[in-house]
Amino acid sequence: MAFDVAQAADGVPAEVAIDAPEPKIIAHIEADYSGAYMVYNLLTVYTAAHLMGAPNDKVIQAMRDFDPRNGRLQTLQVRGREVMLNLAKNPTGFNQNLDLVAKAKGRRVAAFFVNDMEGDGRDVSWLWDIDFESLAADEDLIVFVGGMRANDLQVRMKYAGVNARIIANSDEAMAYMAKLPADFRLFMIANYTALPPIHERMTQIAAEANPVAAIPQDVKAAEEFARELAKRVEPRAECSIPAFGERPLRIGFALPQLLNLCGDSGNAKVLAQRCAWRGIPVEMVEYGNEGDCDLDSIDILVVAGGPEREQIMACDALSARAGELSRYVEAGGAMLAVGGGLQILGQRWKTSEGIMDGVGLLGIEEDASCKGSRLIGDVVAQSQLAKHPIVAFRNDSGCIRPVGDVSRMCTISVGPGAHDGMRGADGLVCRSVLGTSMHGPLLPKNPELADWLIARAIERRIGGKCRLEALDDTEELQANAFIFKRLSGK
């Protein structure tokens, strides 16, 4: 990258100087780095050194020469291939890396690795806040996923329209690279604990003798392999559901600026994509703010959670619409309420300042007398709504109890709160409403729950029973099975 450093004239505010027609350039910086955030890093280094009186040429040369070789924005020549390694520990970091991959020229392979060890964080809901959809239209890109949560990454890619193949490690990535033409470049993007072993292994291979020996000469076979991997997830055959008018099935997301703490916008994305795969016209809209889509035209409403301050604001906004929300539920409107969204829709919910009135829509409340530590971690649960186990991430007190004509959504069999009286049951089922404290988001690894909501919404529209066409849920159920086996040992 290259950029100029300009200095404001004495007495001229910086915000004015930056738009001056002829700014005073005091340094031109060039360094072998990429990414918008690296500009801030280099500018900070230059500014500190400049203010301490270091000569420009020495500072710039030091930045050019600096190479920590720690796997962060590090480029290696491995078996005749250019391989770039980098860390991505959160959605912002991942999105910056996606931008790097997108702007690189030529044909590329991107391998993403995500672990969920203590240093990474056990909850991987943040994967649904990453803009993997930006990869879907890139015909020159092949995508692999790995790490402990490779299954979750693969499902996330699937719903972003990207066909990603699971690989065991960086060696397998290099084995696939050996089948591709020599112009393919490899990007390996990993989170905290996933990066060090990749960096160590790639550094080791890069030091091997005869580095180009693994590159095949069968270019035609390699190109066919690349085309096979680059296939996108295509919509399935159209469903035989009777037409229900010109308006598409609408999935509303309530107050997304306030309520989207745990990647739970992924629930709305899953609902929309599972409709699209069946040939059902679908549209995603926002609900709750002035000027948003009217609730009467929404078929499935998703209400997620947020930080406490934002939940209080959302509770006030939705309480002002309690009447129309109540009519929607009474008329059989489908709804998914997750985490804090379930709390605020109930009768009363607990804040740091005490118990507050909720929207009053659902027959639940938080029990202020409930004692016990917070329940945090992956869980396995059983539900009458699904043949497969329900798996998700839990982060709540387990103190929500029914106070009306509702039934529990599931019983937790493994994980925090299992077999713990009231805290071992979760959520509610009321008419066409599903509510749960579990997130992650909930629906990607539990497609039966997604289809239950879609079926209820369509039945309300057509006034009769609906049988949804089955989809290929191989990736979703593999991700489900990974958590089930990890926790149950079966």
Coordinates of C-alpha atoms in Angstrom, one line a residue:
M1 CA 0.0 0.0 0.0
A2 CA 1.0 3.6 -0.4
F3 CA -0.3 6.9 1.0
D4 CA 0.7 10.5 1.7
V5 CA 0.8 12.2 5.1
A6 CA -0.3 15.8 5.0
Q7 CA 0.2 18.4 7.7
A8 CA -2.1 21.3 8.5
A9 CA -0.7 24.8 8.4
D10 CA -0.5 26.6 11.7
G11 CA -3.9 27.7 12.9
V12 CA -5.8 25.7 10.3
P13 CA -8.1 23.1 11.7
A14 CA -7.4 19.5 10.6
E15 CA -10.9 19.1 9.2
V16 CA -10.3 22.1 6.9
A17 CA -6.8 21.2 6.0
I18 CA -7.8 17.7 4.8
D19 CA -9.9 19.3 2.0
A20 CA -7.4 21.9 1.0
P21 CA -6.7 22.0 -2.7
E22 CA -2.9 21.8 -2.2
P23 CA -2.2 20.1 1.2
K24 CA 1.3 20.2 2.6
I25 CA 2.7 16.6 2.0
I26 CA 5.3 15.8 4.6
A27 CA 5.8 12.1 3.9
H28 CA 5.1 9.4 1.3
I29 CA 4.7 6.0 2.9
E30 CA 5.0 2.7 1.0
A31 CA 4.9 -0.7 2.8
D32 CA 4.1 -4.3 1.9
Y33 CA 0.8 -4.5 3.7
S34 CA -2.9 -4.5 2.8
G35 CA -6.1 -3.5 4.4
A36 CA -7.7 -0.2 5.4
Y37 CA -6.9 -0.7 9.1
M38 CA -3.2 -1.1 8.3
V39 CA -3.2 2.6 7.1
Y40 CA -4.2 3.6 10.7
N41 CA -1.5 1.4 12.2
L42 CA 1.3 2.8 9.9
L43 CA 0.0 6.4 10.3
T44 CA 0.1 6.0 14.1
V45 CA 3.7 4.7 14.0
Y46 CA 4.8 7.5 11.7
T47 CA 3.1 10.2 13.8
A48 CA 4.6 9.0 17.0
A49 CA 8.1 8.7 15.5
H50 CA 7.8 12.1 13.8
L51 CA 6.7 13.8 17.0
M52 CA 9.8 12.4 18.7
G53 CA 12.0 13.8 16.0
A54 CA 12.9 10.7 14.0
P55 CA 14.0 11.4 10.4
N56 CA 11.3 10.6 7.8
D57 CA 13.5 8.3 5.7
K58 CA 14.5 6.2 8.8
V59 CA 10.9 5.8 9.9
I60 CA 9.7 4.8 6.4
Q61 CA 12.5 2.4 5.9
A62 CA 11.8 0.8 9.3
M63 CA 8.2 0.3 8.4
R64 CA 9.3 -1.3 5.1
D65 CA 11.7 -3.6 6.8
F66 CA 9.4 -4.7 9.6
D67 CA 8.3 -8.3 9.2
P68 CA 7.1 -9.9 12.5
R69 CA 6.6 -13.2 10.6
N70 CA 3.7 -14.1 13.0
G71 CA 1.1 -15.1 10.4
R72 CA -0.6 -11.8 10.5
L73 CA -0.8 -10.4 6.9
Q74 CA 2.2 -12.6 6.2
T75 CA 2.9 -13.8 2.6
L76 CA 4.9 -17.0 2.0
Q77 CA 6.0 -18.9 -1.0
V78 CA 4.9 -22.5 -0.3
R79 CA 5.6 -25.2 -2.9
G80 CA 5.6 -22.6 -5.6
R81 CA 2.4 -21.0 -4.5
E82 CA 1.8 -17.6 -3.0
V83 CA 0.0 -18.1 0.4
M84 CA -1.2 -15.2 2.6
L85 CA -1.9 -15.8 6.2
N86 CA -4.0 -13.6 8.4
L87 CA -5.8 -13.4 11.7
A88 CA -9.6 -12.7 11.9
K89 CA -11.1 -12.7 15.4
N90 CA -14.4 -11.0 14.9
P91 CA -16.9 -9.9 12.2
T92 CA -15.0 -6.7 11.5
G93 CA -11.7 -8.5 11.1
F94 CA -13.3 -11.1 8.9
N95 CA -15.0 -8.5 6.7
Q96 CA -11.7 -6.8 6.2
N97 CA -10.2 -10.1 5.1
L98 CA -13.0 -10.7 2.7
D99 CA -12.3 -7.3 1.2
L100 CA -8.6 -8.3 0.8
V101 CA -9.6 -11.5 -0.9
A102 CA -12.1 -9.8 -3.2
K103 CA -9.6 -7.1 -4.3
A104 CA -6.8 -9.6 -5.1
K105 CA -6.4 -10.2 -8.8
G106 CA -6.7 -13.5 -10.6
R107 CA -8.0 -16.9 -9.4
R108 CA -7.9 -17.5 -5.7
V109 CA -8.6 -20.1 -3.0
A110 CA -9.8 -18.9 0.4
A111 CA -9.6 -21.2 3.4
F112 CA -11.3 -20.1 6.6
F113 CA -10.5 -21.7 10.0
V114 CA -12.5 -21.1 13.2
N115 CA -12.0 -22.7 16.6
D116 CA -14.0 -22.3 19.7
M117 CA -11.4 -22.8 22.4
E118 CA -11.3 -20.6 25.5
G119 CA -9.2 -17.9 23.8
D120 CA -11.6 -17.7 20.9
G121 CA -14.9 -17.7 22.8
R122 CA -17.3 -20.6 22.9
D123 CA -20.1 -18.8 21.2
V124 CA -19.8 -18.7 17.4
S125 CA -23.0 -16.7 16.7
W126 CA -20.8 -13.9 15.3
L127 CA -20.3 -15.9 12.1
W128 CA -23.7 -14.7 11.0
D129 CA -22.6 -11.1 11.3
I130 CA -19.9 -11.6 8.6
D131 CA -20.7 -10.6 5.0
F132 CA -20.0 -14.0 3.4
E133 CA -22.7 -13.1 0.9
S134 CA -20.0 -10.9 -0.8
L135 CA -18.2 -14.1 -1.9
A136 CA -21.2 -15.7 -3.7
A137 CA -20.8 -13.8 -7.0
D138 CA -17.0 -14.3 -7.3
E139 CA -16.5 -16.9 -10.0
D140 CA -12.8 -16.9 -9.6
L141 CA -12.9 -18.0 -5.9
I142 CA -12.9 -21.4 -4.4
V143 CA -13.8 -21.6 -0.7
F144 CA -12.7 -24.1 2.0
V145 CA -13.6 -24.2 5.7
G146 CA -11.8 -25.8 8.6
G147 CA -11.2 -25.7 12.3
M148 CA -13.3 -27.0 15.2
R149 CA -16.4 -25.2 14.0
A150 CA -16.0 -26.1 10.3
N151 CA -19.5 -27.4 10.2
D152 CA -20.9 -24.1 11.4
L153 CA -18.8 -22.3 8.8
Q154 CA -20.0 -24.6 6.1
V155 CA -23.7 -24.0 7.0
R156 CA -23.1 -20.2 7.2
M157 CA -21.5 -20.3 3.7
K158 CA -24.4 -22.4 2.4
Y159 CA -27.0 -19.8 3.4
A160 CA -24.7 -17.1 1.9
G161 CA -24.9 -18.9 -1.5
V162 CA -21.3 -20.3 -1.3
N163 CA -20.5 -23.9 -1.8
A164 CA -17.6 -24.5 0.7
R165 CA -15.8 -27.8 1.3
I166 CA -14.6 -28.9 4.7
I167 CA -10.9 -29.6 5.0
A168 CA -9.1 -31.1 8.0
N169 CA -6.1 -28.7 8.1
S170 CA -3.7 -26.5 6.2
D171 CA -2.0 -29.6 4.7
E172 CA -5.2 -30.6 3.0
A173 CA -5.6 -27.1 1.7
M174 CA -2.1 -27.4 0.1
A175 CA -3.1 -30.9 -1.3
Y176 CA -6.0 -29.3 -3.1
M177 CA -3.8 -26.4 -4.3
A178 CA -1.6 -29.0 -5.9
K179 CA -4.5 -30.0 -8.2
L180 CA -5.1 -26.5 -9.4
P181 CA -3.3 -24.5 -12.1
A182 CA -0.2 -22.6 -10.9
D183 CA -1.8 -19.2 -11.1
F184 CA -4.2 -19.8 -8.1
R185 CA -3.3 -18.0 -4.9
L186 CA -4.2 -19.2 -1.5
F187 CA -5.5 -17.1 1.4
M188 CA -5.7 -18.7 4.9
I189 CA -7.8 -16.8 7.3
A190 CA -8.0 -18.1 10.9
N191 CA -9.1 -17.0 14.4
Y192 CA -6.9 -16.9 17.5
T193 CA -6.1 -20.5 18.3
A194 CA -6.5 -21.7 14.7
L195 CA -3.8 -19.5 13.3
P196 CA -0.6 -20.6 15.2
P197 CA -0.5 -24.2 13.9
I198 CA -1.3 -23.1 10.4
H199 CA 1.5 -20.5 10.6
E200 CA 3.9 -23.1 12.0
R201 CA 3.1 -25.7 9.3
M202 CA 3.2 -23.3 6.4
T203 CA 6.5 -21.9 7.5
Q204 CA 7.9 -25.4 7.8
I205 CA 6.7 -26.4 4.3
A206 CA 8.0 -23.1 2.8
A207 CA 11.5 -24.0 4.0
E208 CA 11.4 -27.4 2.3
A209 CA 13.6 -28.2 -0.7
N210 CA 12.2 -28.6 -4.2
P211 CA 9.1 -26.5 -3.4
V212 CA 7.4 -26.9 -6.9
A213 CA 7.5 -30.7 -7.0
A214 CA 3.9 -31.0 -5.9
I215 CA 2.4 -29.0 -8.7
P216 CA 0.7 -31.2 -11.3
Q217 CA 1.0 -30.9 -15.1
D218 CA -2.6 -32.0 -15.8
V219 CA -4.1 -28.5 -16.1
K220 CA -7.3 -29.7 -17.7
A221 CA -8.1 -32.0 -14.7
A222 CA -7.2 -29.2 -12.3
E223 CA -9.5 -26.7 -14.0
E224 CA -12.4 -29.2 -13.9
F225 CA -11.7 -29.7 -10.1
A226 CA -11.9 -25.9 -9.7
R227 CA -15.2 -25.6 -11.6
E228 CA -16.7 -28.4 -9.4
L229 CA -15.7 -26.6 -6.2
A230 CA -16.9 -23.3 -7.4
K231 CA -20.6 -24.4 -7.9
R232 CA -23.0 -22.3 -6.0
V233 CA -26.0 -23.5 -4.1
E234 CA -28.8 -23.3 -6.6
P235 CA -32.5 -23.1 -5.8
R236 CA -34.3 -26.4 -5.6
A237 CA -37.3 -27.4 -7.7
E238 CA -40.4 -25.3 -7.2
C239 CA -42.7 -26.4 -4.4
S240 CA -46.2 -27.7 -5.1
I241 CA -47.7 -25.3 -2.6
P242 CA -50.8 -23.6 -4.0
A243 CA -50.3 -20.0 -5.2
F244 CA -51.2 -17.5 -2.4
G245 CA -51.3 -14.3 -4.4
E246 CA -48.8 -12.0 -6.0
R247 CA -47.3 -10.8 -2.7
P248 CA -44.2 -12.7 -1.6
L249 CA -44.0 -14.4 1.8
R250 CA -42.7 -11.6 4.0
I251 CA -40.2 -12.2 6.8
G252 CA -40.1 -9.3 9.2
F253 CA -37.1 -8.6 11.5
A254 CA -38.1 -6.5 14.5
L255 CA -36.0 -3.4 15.2
P256 CA -32.7 -4.8 13.8
Q257 CA -30.8 -1.7 14.8
L258 CA -31.6 -2.5 18.4
L259 CA -32.1 -6.2 18.5
N260 CA -29.4 -8.3 16.9
L261 CA -26.8 -9.0 19.6
C262 CA -26.1 -12.7 18.9
G263 CA -26.1 -13.0 15.1
D264 CA -29.8 -13.7 15.3
S265 CA -30.4 -12.0 12.0
G266 CA -29.2 -15.4 10.8
N267 CA -32.6 -16.8 11.7
A268 CA -34.3 -14.5 9.3
K269 CA -31.7 -15.3 6.6
V270 CA -32.3 -19.0 7.1
L271 CA -36.1 -18.6 6.8
A272 CA -35.8 -16.6 3.6
Q273 CA -33.3 -18.9 2.0
R274 CA -35.3 -22.0 2.7
C275 CA -38.3 -20.4 1.1
A276 CA -36.2 -19.4 -1.9
W277 CA -34.8 -22.9 -2.3
R278 CA -38.4 -24.2 -2.6
G279 CA -39.3 -21.6 -5.2
I280 CA -41.5 -19.7 -2.7
P281 CA -41.3 -15.9 -3.4
V282 CA -39.9 -14.3 -0.3
E283 CA -39.0 -10.8 0.9
M284 CA -37.2 -9.6 4.0
V285 CA -38.5 -6.4 5.7
E286 CA -38.0 -4.5 8.9
Y287 CA -40.7 -3.9 11.5
G288 CA -41.0 -1.7 14.5
N289 CA -39.9 1.8 13.3
E290 CA -42.0 4.5 11.9
G291 CA -42.4 3.8 8.2
D292 CA -41.5 0.1 8.4
C293 CA -43.6 -2.6 6.8
D294 CA -47.1 -3.0 8.3
L295 CA -47.5 -6.1 10.5
D296 CA -50.6 -7.1 8.6
S297 CA -48.4 -7.8 5.6
I298 CA -45.8 -9.9 7.5
D299 CA -46.0 -13.7 7.5
I300 CA -43.1 -14.5 9.9
L301 CA -41.9 -12.0 12.5
V302 CA -38.4 -12.5 14.1
V303 CA -37.7 -10.8 17.4
A304 CA -34.2 -11.1 18.7
G305 CA -32.3 -9.8 21.7
G306 CA -29.9 -6.9 22.3
P307 CA -27.9 -5.2 25.1
E308 CA -30.0 -4.2 28.1
R309 CA -30.3 -0.5 27.1
E310 CA -31.4 -1.4 23.6
Q311 CA -33.8 -3.9 24.9
I312 CA -35.5 -1.3 27.1
M313 CA -35.8 1.0 24.0
A314 CA -37.2 -1.9 22.0
C315 CA -39.6 -2.9 24.7
D316 CA -41.0 0.7 24.7
A317 CA -41.3 0.7 20.9
L318 CA -43.1 -2.7 20.7
S319 CA -45.3 -1.9 23.7
A320 CA -46.7 1.0 21.7
R321 CA -47.7 -1.7 19.1
A322 CA -49.0 -4.3 21.6
G323 CA -52.5 -4.2 20.2
E324 CA -51.5 -5.1 16.6
L325 CA -48.9 -7.6 17.9
S326 CA -51.7 -9.3 19.9
R327 CA -54.0 -9.4 16.9
Y328 CA -51.2 -10.9 14.8
V329 CA -50.7 -13.7 17.3
E330 CA -54.4 -14.4 17.8
A331 CA -54.8 -14.6 14.0
G332 CA -52.1 -17.3 13.8
G333 CA -49.2 -15.1 12.7
A334 CA -45.9 -17.0 12.9
M335 CA -43.2 -15.6 15.1
L336 CA -39.8 -16.5 16.4
A337 CA -38.8 -14.8 19.6
V338 CA -35.2 -15.4 20.7
G339 CA -33.1 -14.5 23.8
G340 CA -33.9 -11.0 25.0
G341 CA -36.7 -10.8 22.4
L342 CA -38.6 -13.5 24.3
Q343 CA -38.0 -11.7 27.6
I344 CA -39.4 -8.3 26.5
L345 CA -42.5 -9.9 24.8
G346 CA -43.5 -11.5 28.1
Q347 CA -45.3 -10.0 31.1
R348 CA -42.3 -9.0 33.1
W349 CA -38.6 -9.2 32.6
K350 CA -35.5 -8.6 34.7
T351 CA -33.0 -5.7 34.2
S352 CA -30.0 -4.6 36.3
E353 CA -32.4 -2.1 37.9
G354 CA -35.1 -4.6 38.8
I355 CA -38.2 -6.1 37.2
M356 CA -39.8 -4.2 34.3
D357 CA -43.2 -4.6 32.5
G358 CA -42.8 -6.3 29.2
V359 CA -44.9 -5.9 26.1
G360 CA -47.5 -8.4 27.6
L361 CA -47.8 -10.4 24.4
L362 CA -46.8 -13.8 25.7
G363 CA -47.7 -15.7 28.8
I364 CA -44.3 -15.8 30.4
E365 CA -42.3 -13.9 33.0
E366 CA -38.9 -13.9 34.6
D367 CA -39.0 -15.3 38.1
A368 CA -37.2 -12.8 40.3
S369 CA -36.9 -15.4 43.1
C370 CA -35.0 -17.8 40.8
K371 CA -31.5 -18.5 42.1
G372 CA -28.4 -19.9 40.5
S373 CA -25.5 -19.0 38.3
R374 CA -25.9 -17.9 34.7
L375 CA -26.3 -20.8 32.3
I376 CA -23.7 -20.4 29.5
G377 CA -22.7 -23.0 26.9
D378 CA -23.9 -25.3 24.1
V379 CA -26.9 -27.4 24.9
V380 CA -28.8 -30.4 23.4
A381 CA -32.5 -30.4 23.9
Q382 CA -35.5 -32.5 22.9
S383 CA -38.7 -31.1 21.4
Q384 CA -42.0 -32.4 20.1
L385 CA -41.5 -30.2 17.0
A386 CA -38.4 -32.0 15.7
K387 CA -37.2 -35.5 15.2
H388 CA -33.6 -34.5 15.6
P389 CA -32.1 -33.1 18.8
I390 CA -32.2 -29.3 19.1
V391 CA -28.7 -27.9 19.5
A392 CA -27.9 -24.2 20.3
F393 CA -26.0 -21.9 22.5
R394 CA -27.4 -20.8 25.8
N395 CA -26.6 -17.6 27.7
D396 CA -29.3 -16.9 30.2
S397 CA -30.4 -17.4 33.9
G398 CA -33.0 -20.0 33.1
C399 CA -35.6 -18.1 35.1
I400 CA -38.3 -17.6 32.5
R401 CA -41.5 -19.5 33.5
P402 CA -44.9 -19.8 31.8
V403 CA -47.9 -17.9 33.4
G404 CA -50.5 -18.6 30.7
D405 CA -51.7 -21.2 28.2
V406 CA -48.4 -22.0 26.7
S407 CA -46.3 -25.2 26.5
R408 CA -42.5 -25.5 26.7
M409 CA -40.6 -25.7 23.4
C410 CA -38.0 -28.1 24.6
T411 CA -36.4 -29.9 27.5
I412 CA -32.6 -29.6 27.8
S413 CA -31.0 -33.0 28.1
V414 CA -27.3 -32.1 27.9
G415 CA -25.5 -28.9 28.8
P416 CA -26.1 -26.0 31.3
G417 CA -29.4 -26.4 33.1
A418 CA -30.1 -30.0 32.1
H419 CA -32.3 -31.8 34.6
D420 CA -32.4 -28.7 36.8
G421 CA -36.1 -28.3 37.5
M422 CA -37.5 -25.2 35.9
R423 CA -34.2 -24.2 34.4
G424 CA -34.0 -27.5 32.5
A425 CA -37.0 -26.5 30.3
D426 CA -36.7 -23.8 27.7
G427 CA -38.9 -21.6 25.6
L428 CA -42.5 -21.8 24.7
V429 CA -44.9 -22.8 21.9
C430 CA -48.1 -20.7 21.7
R431 CA -50.3 -21.0 18.6
S432 CA -47.7 -20.2 15.8
V433 CA -45.2 -18.6 18.1
L434 CA -41.8 -20.2 19.0
G435 CA -39.9 -18.6 21.8
T436 CA -36.5 -19.6 23.2
S437 CA -33.6 -18.4 25.2
M438 CA -31.3 -20.3 22.9
H439 CA -29.4 -18.6 20.1
G440 CA -26.4 -19.1 18.0
P441 CA -28.6 -18.3 15.9
L442 CA -31.1 -21.1 16.5
L443 CA -32.4 -22.1 13.1
P444 CA -29.3 -23.0 11.0
K445 CA -28.5 -26.2 12.9
N446 CA -32.2 -26.9 13.5
P447 CA -33.9 -26.8 10.1
E448 CA -37.1 -28.6 11.3
L449 CA -37.9 -25.6 13.5
A450 CA -37.4 -23.2 10.5
D451 CA -39.7 -25.3 8.4
W452 CA -42.3 -25.4 11.2
L453 CA -42.5 -21.6 11.1
I454 CA -42.6 -21.5 7.3
A455 CA -45.4 -24.1 7.2
R456 CA -47.5 -22.2 9.8
A457 CA -47.0 -19.0 7.8
I458 CA -48.1 -20.5 4.5
E459 CA -51.1 -22.3 6.1
R460 CA -52.3 -18.9 7.4
R461 CA -52.0 -17.4 3.9
I462 CA -53.7 -20.2 2.0
G463 CA -56.3 -21.2 4.7
G464 CA -55.4 -24.9 4.6
K465 CA -52.8 -27.5 5.4
C466 CA -49.4 -27.3 3.7
R467 CA -46.7 -30.0 3.2
L468 CA -43.3 -28.5 2.5
E469 CA -41.0 -30.0 0.0
A470 CA -38.0 -31.7 1.7
L471 CA -34.6 -30.0 1.2
D472 CA -31.2 -31.5 1.3
D473 CA -30.2 -30.6 4.9
T474 CA -26.9 -32.6 4.9
E475 CA -24.7 -29.7 6.0
E476 CA -27.2 -28.5 8.7
L477 CA -27.6 -31.9 10.2
Q478 CA -23.8 -32.5 10.2
A479 CA -23.4 -29.3 12.2
N480 CA -26.2 -30.4 14.5
A481 CA -24.5 -33.8 15.0
F482 CA -21.1 -32.3 15.7
I483 CA -22.5 -30.4 18.8
F484 CA -24.6 -33.5 19.8
K485 CA -21.6 -35.8 19.7
R486 CA -19.3 -33.3 21.4
L487 CA -21.7 -32.9 24.3
S488 CA -23.2 -36.4 24.6
G489 CA -20.2 -38.4 23.6
K490 CA -22.4 -40.6 21.4

